[in-house]
Amino acid sequence: MHSPAERHRPSHSRFSPIVSGGPSVVQSLRTHAGARVPFSVEFNPPRDTAGEARLWRTVREFERMHPAFVSMTYGAGGSTKDRTARITGMLAQQTTLLPVAHLTAVGHSISELRALVGSYADCGIRNILVLRGDPPGDPLGDWQRHPEGVEYAEELVRIVRDLGDFNVGVASFPQGHHRSPDLATDTAHLIAKLRAGADYSITQMFFDVEHYLRLRDRALACDPVEGAKPIIPELMPITSLRTVTRAEELSGRPLPRAVLERLRRAAGSGPEEDRAAVRAEGIEIATEMAQRLIDEGAPCLHFITLNFAKATGEVLTNLGYEVTAAPLSA
């Protein structure tokens, strides 16, 4: 019985046996692993010209900090597909950064997915983060497979690996994906993606390090070989109470009560939140989490930046990283 991906795969499916575009993510992690645990950052496709100018300022700030890699997200339902592909290609061709392109299955046929992978290959991009993706409009709504697409990220991993010499990452979920009935099933899905050819995973954002550690334990117990592949924790420094809501939307999980209480105490009881105090507390929380992850042997620290550099730069400075240029962005 063939999967949808296999049924639609032509015999001449590979674009090329080799995609030239710098090291793989896993190789870069090894190269950057020295006195400090490597770090990486995530950007979002800007919505307009002003946003794109801000993004490029942030890109140049991070370029001086030497992350192991950078990733560019991909809008729900392909809403930012063209912008994502264009900017990711520019990152590969016009900076010294190692870009990871996001690729989601939602709303796309297999032929469209293959074409997008081909556009990345044309830019020399060999690192792709494969995600099934959330439904447009309501991330928690019912997921519907494209009539000519794939059902699971595992299938998309196989498609990308068959198209050329790509390094493939996938998502992992410290508290389990909201569509998984239990943690055992969720772990089995992660291992299936790794067995399909994924080289590493990046977690969903979390605010309790214990959830990450238990995910790592579950993966190793499920498959000692595949579960030993890098599981990269994703962090986001909170800089205002507004970003608390954003953090919960991105993670699909409420923040731990202890974290919320710290932020609310910092905000104060006045009519307006003490934004400076909330920001300082958010930076401290992210620093504490990052240090615990370093102590526990995390292979990399992956920061959601929302296209700003300053907060991540402050966390790295707190951890003793050499930030070679003071970030300009808030």
mmCIF file of C-alpha atoms in Angstrom:
data_model
loop_
_atom_site.group_PDB
_atom_site.id
_atom_site.type_symbol
_atom_site.label_atom_id
_atom_site.label_comp_id
_atom_site.label_asym_id
_atom_site.label_seq_id
_atom_site.Cartn_x
_atom_site.Cartn_y
_atom_site.Cartn_z
ATOM 1 C CA MET A 1 0.000 0.000 0.000
ATOM 2 C CA HIS A 2 1.602 3.255 -1.092
ATOM 3 C CA SER A 3 1.296 6.595 0.684
ATOM 4 C CA PRO A 4 -0.143 9.590 -1.219
ATOM 5 C CA ALA A 5 3.390 10.910 -1.530
ATOM 6 C CA GLU A 6 4.585 7.688 -3.138
ATOM 7 C CA ARG A 7 1.630 7.533 -5.516
ATOM 8 C CA HIS A 8 2.441 11.041 -6.802
ATOM 9 C CA ARG A 9 6.227 10.616 -6.960
ATOM 10 C CA PRO A 10 7.594 10.484 -10.519
ATOM 11 C CA SER A 11 10.695 8.447 -11.259
ATOM 12 C CA HIS A 12 12.686 11.584 -12.105
ATOM 13 C CA SER A 13 11.838 13.268 -8.803
ATOM 14 C CA ARG A 14 15.311 14.423 -7.746
ATOM 15 C CA PHE A 15 16.274 17.956 -8.736
ATOM 16 C CA SER A 16 19.951 17.109 -8.247
ATOM 17 C CA PRO A 17 21.970 14.684 -6.176
ATOM 18 C CA ILE A 18 23.755 17.525 -4.412
ATOM 19 C CA VAL A 19 22.434 20.901 -3.256
ATOM 20 C CA SER A 20 25.308 23.314 -2.680
ATOM 21 C CA GLY A 21 24.451 25.750 0.056
ATOM 22 C CA GLY A 22 26.766 25.532 3.017
ATOM 23 C CA PRO A 23 26.698 23.017 5.827
ATOM 24 C CA SER A 24 23.706 21.172 7.167
ATOM 25 C CA VAL A 25 22.126 22.313 10.432
ATOM 26 C CA VAL A 26 23.596 19.298 12.221
ATOM 27 C CA GLN A 27 27.066 20.064 10.838
ATOM 28 C CA SER A 28 26.715 23.705 11.845
ATOM 29 C CA LEU A 29 25.767 22.725 15.392
ATOM 30 C CA ARG A 30 28.965 20.692 15.615
ATOM 31 C CA THR A 31 31.038 23.542 14.200
ATOM 32 C CA HIS A 32 29.573 26.074 16.623
ATOM 33 C CA ALA A 33 29.765 23.773 19.666
ATOM 34 C CA GLY A 34 32.702 25.106 21.632
ATOM 35 C CA ALA A 35 32.881 27.035 24.871
ATOM 36 C CA ARG A 36 29.196 27.913 24.486
ATOM 37 C CA VAL A 37 26.137 25.958 23.382
ATOM 38 C CA PRO A 38 25.182 27.129 19.861
ATOM 39 C CA PHE A 39 22.175 29.385 19.414
ATOM 40 C CA SER A 40 19.863 30.023 16.467
ATOM 41 C CA VAL A 41 17.059 32.455 15.707
ATOM 42 C CA GLU A 42 13.708 32.507 13.949
ATOM 43 C CA PHE A 43 12.420 35.312 11.731
ATOM 44 C CA ASN A 44 8.920 35.993 10.393
ATOM 45 C CA PRO A 45 8.087 37.183 6.869
ATOM 46 C CA PRO A 46 7.390 40.937 7.113
ATOM 47 C CA ARG A 47 3.965 42.260 6.140
ATOM 48 C CA ASP A 48 5.069 45.434 4.361
ATOM 49 C CA THR A 49 8.039 47.453 3.158
ATOM 50 C CA ALA A 50 8.692 49.028 6.564
ATOM 51 C CA GLY A 51 8.599 45.610 8.191
ATOM 52 C CA GLU A 52 11.049 44.261 5.643
ATOM 53 C CA ALA A 53 13.467 47.115 6.327
ATOM 54 C CA ARG A 54 13.275 46.351 10.051
ATOM 55 C CA LEU A 55 13.841 42.656 9.385
ATOM 56 C CA TRP A 56 17.010 43.359 7.453
ATOM 57 C CA ARG A 57 18.350 45.585 10.233
ATOM 58 C CA THR A 58 17.734 42.702 12.620
ATOM 59 C CA VAL A 59 19.332 40.214 10.223
ATOM 60 C CA ARG A 60 22.522 42.309 10.096
ATOM 61 C CA GLU A 61 22.588 42.569 13.902
ATOM 62 C CA PHE A 62 22.348 38.813 14.270
ATOM 63 C CA GLU A 63 24.872 38.266 11.507
ATOM 64 C CA ARG A 64 27.475 39.848 13.793
ATOM 65 C CA MET A 65 26.501 37.438 16.606
ATOM 66 C CA HIS A 66 27.201 34.307 14.524
ATOM 67 C CA PRO A 67 24.182 32.038 15.157
ATOM 68 C CA ALA A 68 24.456 28.409 14.070
ATOM 69 C CA PHE A 69 21.499 28.951 11.734
ATOM 70 C CA VAL A 70 18.449 31.139 11.175
ATOM 71 C CA SER A 71 14.964 30.064 10.114
ATOM 72 C CA MET A 72 12.221 31.880 8.243
ATOM 73 C CA THR A 73 8.650 30.925 9.096
ATOM 74 C CA TYR A 74 5.908 30.125 6.625
ATOM 75 C CA GLY A 75 2.382 31.521 6.998
ATOM 76 C CA ALA A 76 -0.656 29.340 7.626
ATOM 77 C CA GLY A 77 -2.106 27.986 4.420
ATOM 78 C CA GLY A 78 0.832 29.344 2.460
ATOM 79 C CA SER A 79 -0.201 32.958 3.110
ATOM 80 C CA THR A 80 3.421 34.139 3.006
ATOM 81 C CA LYS A 81 4.805 31.526 0.614
ATOM 82 C CA ASP A 82 6.210 33.905 -1.996
ATOM 83 C CA ARG A 83 7.664 36.336 0.537
ATOM 84 C CA THR A 84 9.126 33.490 2.583
ATOM 85 C CA ALA A 85 10.827 31.961 -0.448
ATOM 86 C CA ARG A 86 12.171 35.303 -1.665
ATOM 87 C CA ILE A 87 13.620 36.431 1.666
ATOM 88 C CA THR A 88 15.015 33.009 2.543
ATOM 89 C CA GLY A 89 16.784 33.005 -0.803
ATOM 90 C CA MET A 90 18.204 36.462 -0.073
ATOM 91 C CA LEU A 91 19.450 35.245 3.308
ATOM 92 C CA ALA A 92 21.308 32.453 1.528
ATOM 93 C CA GLN A 93 22.756 34.647 -1.210
ATOM 94 C CA GLN A 94 23.374 38.006 0.490
ATOM 95 C CA THR A 95 24.440 37.151 4.057
ATOM 96 C CA THR A 96 26.888 34.865 5.845
ATOM 97 C CA LEU A 97 24.008 33.246 7.754
ATOM 98 C CA LEU A 98 22.878 29.638 7.294
ATOM 99 C CA PRO A 99 19.148 29.807 6.448
ATOM 100 C CA VAL A 100 16.568 27.117 7.138
ATOM 101 C CA ALA A 101 13.443 27.359 4.987
ATOM 102 C CA HIS A 102 10.076 26.378 6.456
ATOM 103 C CA LEU A 103 7.790 24.169 4.377
ATOM 104 C CA THR A 104 4.211 23.324 5.374
ATOM 105 C CA ALA A 105 1.842 20.814 3.815
ATOM 106 C CA VAL A 106 -1.400 22.638 4.509
ATOM 107 C CA GLY A 107 -3.166 23.970 1.431
ATOM 108 C CA HIS A 108 -0.656 22.618 -1.082
ATOM 109 C CA SER A 109 -0.598 19.832 -3.620
ATOM 110 C CA ILE A 110 2.451 17.615 -3.869
ATOM 111 C CA SER A 111 3.413 19.273 -7.153
ATOM 112 C CA GLU A 112 3.284 22.715 -5.504
ATOM 113 C CA LEU A 113 5.403 21.485 -2.609
ATOM 114 C CA ARG A 114 7.928 20.010 -5.019
ATOM 115 C CA ALA A 115 8.098 23.302 -6.917
ATOM 116 C CA LEU A 116 8.735 25.252 -3.717
ATOM 117 C CA VAL A 117 11.506 22.867 -2.703
ATOM 118 C CA GLY A 118 12.931 23.360 -6.180
ATOM 119 C CA SER A 119 12.925 27.140 -5.713
ATOM 120 C CA TYR A 120 14.841 26.713 -2.469
ATOM 121 C CA ALA A 121 17.332 24.415 -4.203
ATOM 122 C CA ASP A 122 17.811 27.023 -6.934
ATOM 123 C CA CYS A 123 18.890 29.471 -4.212
ATOM 124 C CA GLY A 124 21.369 26.950 -2.817
ATOM 125 C CA ILE A 125 19.297 26.204 0.275
ATOM 126 C CA ARG A 126 19.742 22.669 1.571
ATOM 127 C CA ASN A 127 18.180 23.031 5.031
ATOM 128 C CA ILE A 128 14.390 22.734 5.248
ATOM 129 C CA LEU A 129 12.134 22.560 8.299
ATOM 130 C CA VAL A 130 9.136 20.394 7.415
ATOM 131 C CA LEU A 131 5.815 21.059 9.164
ATOM 132 C CA ARG A 132 2.321 19.806 8.516
ATOM 133 C CA GLY A 133 1.077 23.299 9.371
ATOM 134 C CA ASP A 134 -1.993 24.775 11.008
ATOM 135 C CA PRO A 135 -5.311 25.507 9.265
ATOM 136 C CA PRO A 136 -5.555 29.133 8.092
ATOM 137 C CA GLY A 137 -7.704 31.351 10.268
ATOM 138 C CA ASP A 138 -7.996 28.986 13.239
ATOM 139 C CA PRO A 139 -4.773 27.175 14.233
ATOM 140 C CA LEU A 140 -6.789 24.926 16.545
ATOM 141 C CA GLY A 141 -9.438 24.098 13.935
ATOM 142 C CA ASP A 142 -9.862 20.888 11.978
ATOM 143 C CA TRP A 143 -6.968 20.059 9.695
ATOM 144 C CA GLN A 144 -7.934 19.205 6.131
ATOM 145 C CA ARG A 145 -5.603 17.518 3.697
ATOM 146 C CA HIS A 146 -5.296 19.059 0.232
ATOM 147 C CA PRO A 147 -6.956 16.692 -2.285
ATOM 148 C CA GLU A 148 -3.589 16.255 -4.009
ATOM 149 C CA GLY A 149 -1.426 16.807 -0.956
ATOM 150 C CA VAL A 150 -0.175 14.813 2.000
ATOM 151 C CA GLU A 151 -1.775 13.938 5.308
ATOM 152 C CA TYR A 152 1.240 13.828 7.600
ATOM 153 C CA ALA A 153 4.587 15.578 7.977
ATOM 154 C CA GLU A 154 6.261 12.174 7.763
ATOM 155 C CA GLU A 155 5.209 11.981 4.094
ATOM 156 C CA LEU A 156 6.539 15.466 3.430
ATOM 157 C CA VAL A 157 9.894 14.500 4.965
ATOM 158 C CA ARG A 158 10.165 11.646 2.469
ATOM 159 C CA ILE A 159 9.278 13.922 -0.445
ATOM 160 C CA VAL A 160 11.959 16.465 0.463
ATOM 161 C CA ARG A 161 14.615 13.812 1.048
ATOM 162 C CA ASP A 162 13.816 12.237 -2.331
ATOM 163 C CA LEU A 163 14.273 15.562 -4.128
ATOM 164 C CA GLY A 164 17.943 16.044 -3.334
ATOM 165 C CA ASP A 165 20.660 16.253 -0.719
ATOM 166 C CA PHE A 166 18.579 18.183 1.817
ATOM 167 C CA ASN A 167 18.983 18.369 5.575
ATOM 168 C CA VAL A 168 15.486 18.089 7.053
ATOM 169 C CA GLY A 169 14.172 19.215 10.407
ATOM 170 C CA VAL A 170 10.741 18.617 11.928
ATOM 171 C CA ALA A 171 8.657 19.910 14.815
ATOM 172 C CA SER A 172 8.454 18.323 18.245
ATOM 173 C CA PHE A 173 6.063 19.104 21.079
ATOM 174 C CA PRO A 174 7.185 19.101 24.730
ATOM 175 C CA GLN A 175 3.591 18.961 25.979
ATOM 176 C CA GLY A 176 2.316 16.945 23.033
ATOM 177 C CA HIS A 177 0.559 18.255 19.935
ATOM 178 C CA HIS A 178 -2.989 19.354 20.707
ATOM 179 C CA ARG A 179 -4.302 16.841 18.137
ATOM 180 C CA SER A 180 -2.469 13.884 19.696
ATOM 181 C CA PRO A 181 -4.610 11.810 22.066
ATOM 182 C CA ASP A 182 -1.706 11.255 24.478
ATOM 183 C CA LEU A 183 2.036 11.767 24.880
ATOM 184 C CA ALA A 184 2.895 8.222 23.790
ATOM 185 C CA THR A 185 1.133 8.743 20.455
ATOM 186 C CA ASP A 186 2.752 12.130 20.015
ATOM 187 C CA THR A 187 6.199 10.649 20.660
ATOM 188 C CA ALA A 188 5.528 7.866 18.152
ATOM 189 C CA HIS A 189 4.702 10.519 15.516
ATOM 190 C CA LEU A 190 8.001 12.306 16.212
ATOM 191 C CA ILE A 191 9.981 9.072 15.895
ATOM 192 C CA ALA A 192 8.158 8.253 12.630
ATOM 193 C CA LYS A 193 9.287 11.600 11.188
ATOM 194 C CA LEU A 194 12.864 10.963 12.284
ATOM 195 C CA ARG A 195 12.799 7.459 10.797
ATOM 196 C CA ALA A 196 11.474 8.929 7.552
ATOM 197 C CA GLY A 197 14.716 10.880 7.225
ATOM 198 C CA ALA A 198 14.529 13.938 9.473
ATOM 199 C CA ASP A 199 17.887 14.857 11.001
ATOM 200 C CA TYR A 200 16.714 16.868 14.011
ATOM 201 C CA SER A 201 13.660 18.536 15.513
ATOM 202 C CA ILE A 202 12.870 22.000 16.868
ATOM 203 C CA THR A 203 10.364 22.072 19.689
ATOM 204 C CA GLN A 204 7.252 24.108 19.993
ATOM 205 C CA MET A 205 7.819 27.042 22.330
ATOM 206 C CA PHE A 206 7.516 26.188 26.046
ATOM 207 C CA PHE A 207 8.010 27.845 29.430
ATOM 208 C CA ASP A 208 8.709 24.861 31.671
ATOM 209 C CA VAL A 209 12.049 23.155 31.061
ATOM 210 C CA GLU A 210 10.763 19.941 32.619
ATOM 211 C CA HIS A 211 8.459 19.473 29.624
ATOM 212 C CA TYR A 212 11.488 19.570 27.309
ATOM 213 C CA LEU A 213 13.442 17.116 29.440
ATOM 214 C CA ARG A 214 10.548 14.655 29.548
ATOM 215 C CA LEU A 215 10.156 14.911 25.746
ATOM 216 C CA ARG A 216 13.801 14.011 25.359
ATOM 217 C CA ASP A 217 13.382 11.066 27.728
ATOM 218 C CA ARG A 218 10.317 9.809 25.829
ATOM 219 C CA ALA A 219 12.074 10.016 22.462
ATOM 220 C CA LEU A 220 15.077 8.035 23.692
ATOM 221 C CA ALA A 221 12.867 5.424 25.333
ATOM 222 C CA CYS A 222 10.804 5.033 22.149
ATOM 223 C CA ASP A 223 13.837 4.642 19.869
ATOM 224 C CA PRO A 224 17.383 4.931 21.292
ATOM 225 C CA VAL A 225 18.842 5.638 17.827
ATOM 226 C CA GLU A 226 16.336 8.070 16.304
ATOM 227 C CA GLY A 227 15.552 9.609 19.691
ATOM 228 C CA ALA A 228 19.203 10.580 20.076
ATOM 229 C CA LYS A 229 18.993 13.018 17.152
ATOM 230 C CA PRO A 230 19.171 16.684 18.241
ATOM 231 C CA ILE A 231 16.006 18.075 19.845
ATOM 232 C CA ILE A 232 16.440 21.850 19.783
ATOM 233 C CA PRO A 233 14.442 23.821 22.389
ATOM 234 C CA GLU A 234 12.581 26.931 21.242
ATOM 235 C CA LEU A 235 12.423 29.981 23.531
ATOM 236 C CA MET A 236 10.848 33.424 23.325
ATOM 237 C CA PRO A 237 11.837 36.259 25.683
ATOM 238 C CA ILE A 238 8.629 37.978 26.823
ATOM 239 C CA THR A 239 8.896 41.766 26.654
ATOM 240 C CA SER A 240 5.329 42.866 27.508
ATOM 241 C CA LEU A 241 2.042 41.427 28.693
ATOM 242 C CA ARG A 242 0.854 41.658 25.103
ATOM 243 C CA THR A 243 3.533 39.166 24.098
ATOM 244 C CA VAL A 244 2.169 36.806 26.760
ATOM 245 C CA THR A 245 -0.967 36.444 24.635
ATOM 246 C CA ARG A 246 1.192 36.053 21.534
ATOM 247 C CA ALA A 247 3.266 33.390 23.277
ATOM 248 C CA GLU A 248 0.150 31.424 24.205
ATOM 249 C CA GLU A 249 -1.156 31.665 20.644
ATOM 250 C CA LEU A 250 2.131 30.430 19.202
ATOM 251 C CA SER A 251 2.506 27.570 21.659
ATOM 252 C CA GLY A 252 -1.156 26.596 21.884
ATOM 253 C CA ARG A 253 -0.641 26.219 25.631
ATOM 254 C CA PRO A 254 -1.212 28.564 28.598
ATOM 255 C CA LEU A 255 1.866 29.870 30.343
ATOM 256 C CA PRO A 256 2.717 28.170 33.644
ATOM 257 C CA ARG A 257 1.089 29.891 36.597
ATOM 258 C CA ALA A 258 4.453 30.672 38.213
ATOM 259 C CA VAL A 259 5.627 32.476 35.060
ATOM 260 C CA LEU A 260 2.405 34.479 34.768
ATOM 261 C CA GLU A 261 2.573 35.482 38.421
ATOM 262 C CA ARG A 262 6.112 36.792 38.013
ATOM 263 C CA LEU A 263 5.109 38.863 34.987
ATOM 264 C CA ARG A 264 1.960 40.219 36.636
ATOM 265 C CA ARG A 265 3.870 41.226 39.754
ATOM 266 C CA ALA A 266 6.326 43.067 37.547
ATOM 267 C CA ALA A 267 3.459 44.780 35.691
ATOM 268 C CA GLY A 268 2.200 46.317 38.938
ATOM 269 C CA SER A 269 -1.333 47.227 39.959
ATOM 270 C CA GLY A 270 -1.611 50.591 38.203
ATOM 271 C CA PRO A 271 -3.815 51.380 35.203
ATOM 272 C CA GLU A 272 -0.833 50.847 32.875
ATOM 273 C CA GLU A 273 1.616 47.975 33.061
ATOM 274 C CA ASP A 274 5.185 48.763 34.061
ATOM 275 C CA ARG A 275 6.545 47.683 30.712
ATOM 276 C CA ALA A 276 10.188 48.132 31.676
ATOM 277 C CA ALA A 277 9.711 45.869 34.698
ATOM 278 C CA VAL A 278 7.773 43.265 32.683
ATOM 279 C CA ARG A 279 10.458 43.273 30.030
ATOM 280 C CA ALA A 280 13.227 42.859 32.603
ATOM 281 C CA GLU A 281 11.361 39.964 34.231
ATOM 282 C CA GLY A 282 10.754 38.338 30.843
ATOM 283 C CA ILE A 283 14.451 38.554 30.000
ATOM 284 C CA GLU A 284 15.295 37.033 33.387
ATOM 285 C CA ILE A 285 12.843 34.150 32.878
ATOM 286 C CA ALA A 286 14.296 33.399 29.436
ATOM 287 C CA THR A 287 17.826 33.568 30.858
ATOM 288 C CA GLU A 288 16.962 31.131 33.667
ATOM 289 C CA MET A 289 15.362 28.706 31.215
ATOM 290 C CA ALA A 290 18.278 28.929 28.803
ATOM 291 C CA GLN A 291 20.832 28.306 31.557
ATOM 292 C CA ARG A 292 18.914 25.255 32.769
ATOM 293 C CA LEU A 293 18.760 23.930 29.204
ATOM 294 C CA ILE A 294 22.502 24.455 28.804
ATOM 295 C CA ASP A 295 23.128 22.628 32.075
ATOM 296 C CA GLU A 296 20.929 19.756 30.881
ATOM 297 C CA GLY A 297 22.855 19.358 27.630
ATOM 298 C CA ALA A 298 20.542 20.958 25.057
ATOM 299 C CA PRO A 299 22.256 20.929 21.635
ATOM 300 C CA CYS A 300 21.243 24.508 20.749
ATOM 301 C CA LEU A 301 19.050 27.382 21.936
ATOM 302 C CA HIS A 302 16.530 28.502 19.306
ATOM 303 C CA PHE A 303 15.021 31.958 19.885
ATOM 304 C CA ILE A 304 11.774 33.334 18.473
ATOM 305 C CA THR A 305 12.713 36.950 17.750
ATOM 306 C CA LEU A 306 9.562 38.459 16.172
ATOM 307 C CA ASN A 307 12.131 40.259 13.973
ATOM 308 C CA PHE A 308 13.804 42.111 16.861
ATOM 309 C CA ALA A 309 17.339 41.480 18.111
ATOM 310 C CA LYS A 310 17.685 43.304 21.414
ATOM 311 C CA ALA A 311 15.868 40.907 23.775
ATOM 312 C CA THR A 312 17.657 37.821 22.453
ATOM 313 C CA GLY A 313 20.952 39.696 22.582
ATOM 314 C CA GLU A 314 20.361 40.551 26.240
ATOM 315 C CA VAL A 315 19.610 36.932 27.127
ATOM 316 C CA LEU A 316 22.791 35.819 25.382
ATOM 317 C CA THR A 317 24.790 38.508 27.179
ATOM 318 C CA ASN A 318 23.360 37.361 30.520
ATOM 319 C CA LEU A 319 24.515 33.832 29.684
ATOM 320 C CA GLY A 320 28.052 35.016 28.974
ATOM 321 C CA TYR A 321 27.947 34.881 25.185
ATOM 322 C CA GLU A 322 30.111 37.357 23.344
ATOM 323 C CA VAL A 323 27.636 39.595 21.552
ATOM 324 C CA THR A 324 29.941 41.501 19.239
ATOM 325 C CA ALA A 325 27.561 44.353 18.451
ATOM 326 C CA ALA A 326 24.954 45.964 20.665
ATOM 327 C CA PRO A 327 21.572 45.265 19.018
ATOM 328 C CA LEU A 328 19.669 48.336 17.876
ATOM 329 C CA SER A 329 16.184 46.802 17.772
ATOM 330 C CA ALA A 330 13.922 46.674 20.814
#
